[in-house]
Amino acid sequence: MSIDHPPVAPAWRKSSYSGSNGGDCVEVADNVPGTVPVRDSKDPQGPALAFSADAWTAFVADVKADRFKWDHR
């Protein structure tokens, strides 16, 4: 078994979709080849989700196109 890339520690940054209110923030790391890790900035030691780069690109495109409707009840 060969590894194409050595393991990389995620370089976390606040997602531009988190807003600027300083509240609920999503952090992403875009330095991991082929994968986009996502975590809650309020729980940096907690779990992170890992998406394929293609899945993350599709998700961001859907957010930009306003395809998600949020019910804030």
PDB file of C-alpha atoms in Angstrom:
ATOM      1  CA  MET A   1       0.000   0.000   0.000  1.00  0.00           C
ATOM      2  CA  SER A   2       1.385   3.403  -0.915  1.00  0.00           C
ATOM      3  CA  ILE A   3       0.423   6.805   0.387  1.00  0.00           C
ATOM      4  CA  ASP A   4       0.234   9.561  -2.198  1.00  0.00           C
ATOM      5  CA  HIS A   5       0.538  12.344   0.355  1.00  0.00           C
ATOM      6  CA  PRO A   6       1.973  12.318   3.868  1.00  0.00           C
ATOM      7  CA  PRO A   7      -0.538  13.216   6.588  1.00  0.00           C
ATOM      8  CA  VAL A   8      -1.076  16.956   6.892  1.00  0.00           C
ATOM      9  CA  ALA A   9      -2.276  18.760  10.001  1.00  0.00           C
ATOM     10  CA  PRO A  10      -5.287  20.899   9.068  1.00  0.00           C
ATOM     11  CA  ALA A  11      -4.636  24.650   8.966  1.00  0.00           C
ATOM     12  CA  TRP A  12      -7.973  25.913  10.280  1.00  0.00           C
ATOM     13  CA  ARG A  13      -9.552  29.211   9.238  1.00  0.00           C
ATOM     14  CA  LYS A  14     -12.971  30.731   9.788  1.00  0.00           C
ATOM     15  CA  SER A  15     -15.271  30.035   6.863  1.00  0.00           C
ATOM     16  CA  SER A  16     -16.362  33.108   4.942  1.00  0.00           C
ATOM     17  CA  TYR A  17     -19.917  31.753   5.298  1.00  0.00           C
ATOM     18  CA  SER A  18     -19.843  32.058   9.097  1.00  0.00           C
ATOM     19  CA  GLY A  19     -20.704  35.743   9.073  1.00  0.00           C
ATOM     20  CA  SER A  20     -19.012  38.510  10.978  1.00  0.00           C
ATOM     21  CA  ASN A  21     -21.073  38.495  14.175  1.00  0.00           C
ATOM     22  CA  GLY A  22     -18.450  36.567  16.171  1.00  0.00           C
ATOM     23  CA  GLY A  23     -21.008  33.929  17.126  1.00  0.00           C
ATOM     24  CA  ASP A  24     -21.555  30.515  15.608  1.00  0.00           C
ATOM     25  CA  CYS A  25     -18.588  29.880  13.357  1.00  0.00           C
ATOM     26  CA  VAL A  26     -17.610  27.122  11.017  1.00  0.00           C
ATOM     27  CA  GLU A  27     -13.913  26.526  10.433  1.00  0.00           C
ATOM     28  CA  VAL A  28     -12.496  24.818   7.369  1.00  0.00           C
ATOM     29  CA  ALA A  29      -9.028  23.676   6.408  1.00  0.00           C
ATOM     30  CA  ASP A  30      -8.085  23.845   2.754  1.00  0.00           C
ATOM     31  CA  ASN A  31      -4.542  22.533   3.000  1.00  0.00           C
ATOM     32  CA  VAL A  32      -5.388  18.801   3.142  1.00  0.00           C
ATOM     33  CA  PRO A  33      -5.073  17.259  -0.344  1.00  0.00           C
ATOM     34  CA  GLY A  34      -8.385  15.938  -1.697  1.00  0.00           C
ATOM     35  CA  THR A  35     -10.242  16.555   1.575  1.00  0.00           C
ATOM     36  CA  VAL A  36     -11.932  19.545   3.211  1.00  0.00           C
ATOM     37  CA  PRO A  37     -12.182  19.160   6.996  1.00  0.00           C
ATOM     38  CA  VAL A  38     -14.932  21.222   8.698  1.00  0.00           C
ATOM     39  CA  ARG A  39     -15.416  21.841  12.428  1.00  0.00           C
ATOM     40  CA  ASP A  40     -17.283  23.990  14.940  1.00  0.00           C
ATOM     41  CA  SER A  41     -14.993  26.772  16.140  1.00  0.00           C
ATOM     42  CA  LYS A  42     -16.645  26.702  19.570  1.00  0.00           C
ATOM     43  CA  ASP A  43     -15.410  23.126  20.025  1.00  0.00           C
ATOM     44  CA  PRO A  44     -11.968  22.989  18.365  1.00  0.00           C
ATOM     45  CA  GLN A  45     -11.008  19.793  20.193  1.00  0.00           C
ATOM     46  CA  GLY A  46     -14.276  18.126  19.184  1.00  0.00           C
ATOM     47  CA  PRO A  47     -15.042  16.151  16.051  1.00  0.00           C
ATOM     48  CA  ALA A  48     -14.520  17.403  12.523  1.00  0.00           C
ATOM     49  CA  LEU A  49     -16.318  16.334   9.395  1.00  0.00           C
ATOM     50  CA  ALA A  50     -14.267  15.502   6.309  1.00  0.00           C
ATOM     51  CA  PHE A  51     -15.687  16.051   2.840  1.00  0.00           C
ATOM     52  CA  SER A  52     -14.180  15.180  -0.505  1.00  0.00           C
ATOM     53  CA  ALA A  53     -13.044  18.270  -2.376  1.00  0.00           C
ATOM     54  CA  ASP A  54     -15.718  17.614  -5.031  1.00  0.00           C
ATOM     55  CA  ALA A  55     -18.499  17.324  -2.441  1.00  0.00           C
ATOM     56  CA  TRP A  56     -17.386  20.534  -0.723  1.00  0.00           C
ATOM     57  CA  THR A  57     -17.258  22.407  -4.044  1.00  0.00           C
ATOM     58  CA  ALA A  58     -20.811  21.257  -4.841  1.00  0.00           C
ATOM     59  CA  PHE A  59     -22.031  22.278  -1.366  1.00  0.00           C
ATOM     60  CA  VAL A  60     -20.486  25.757  -1.625  1.00  0.00           C
ATOM     61  CA  ALA A  61     -22.032  26.199  -5.098  1.00  0.00           C
ATOM     62  CA  ASP A  62     -25.459  25.305  -3.661  1.00  0.00           C
ATOM     63  CA  VAL A  63     -25.002  27.782  -0.790  1.00  0.00           C
ATOM     64  CA  LYS A  64     -24.001  30.540  -3.222  1.00  0.00           C
ATOM     65  CA  ALA A  65     -27.053  29.737  -5.370  1.00  0.00           C
ATOM     66  CA  ASP A  66     -29.287  29.993  -2.255  1.00  0.00           C
ATOM     67  CA  ARG A  67     -30.601  26.445  -2.713  1.00  0.00           C
ATOM     68  CA  PHE A  68     -31.011  25.908   1.038  1.00  0.00           C
ATOM     69  CA  LYS A  69     -33.973  27.405   2.846  1.00  0.00           C
ATOM     70  CA  TRP A  70     -33.615  27.669   6.617  1.00  0.00           C
ATOM     71  CA  ASP A  71     -36.634  27.597   8.918  1.00  0.00           C
ATOM     72  CA  HIS A  72     -35.662  29.791  11.880  1.00  0.00           C
ATOM     73  CA  ARG A  73     -38.635  28.920  14.099  1.00  0.00           C
TER      74      ARG A  73
END
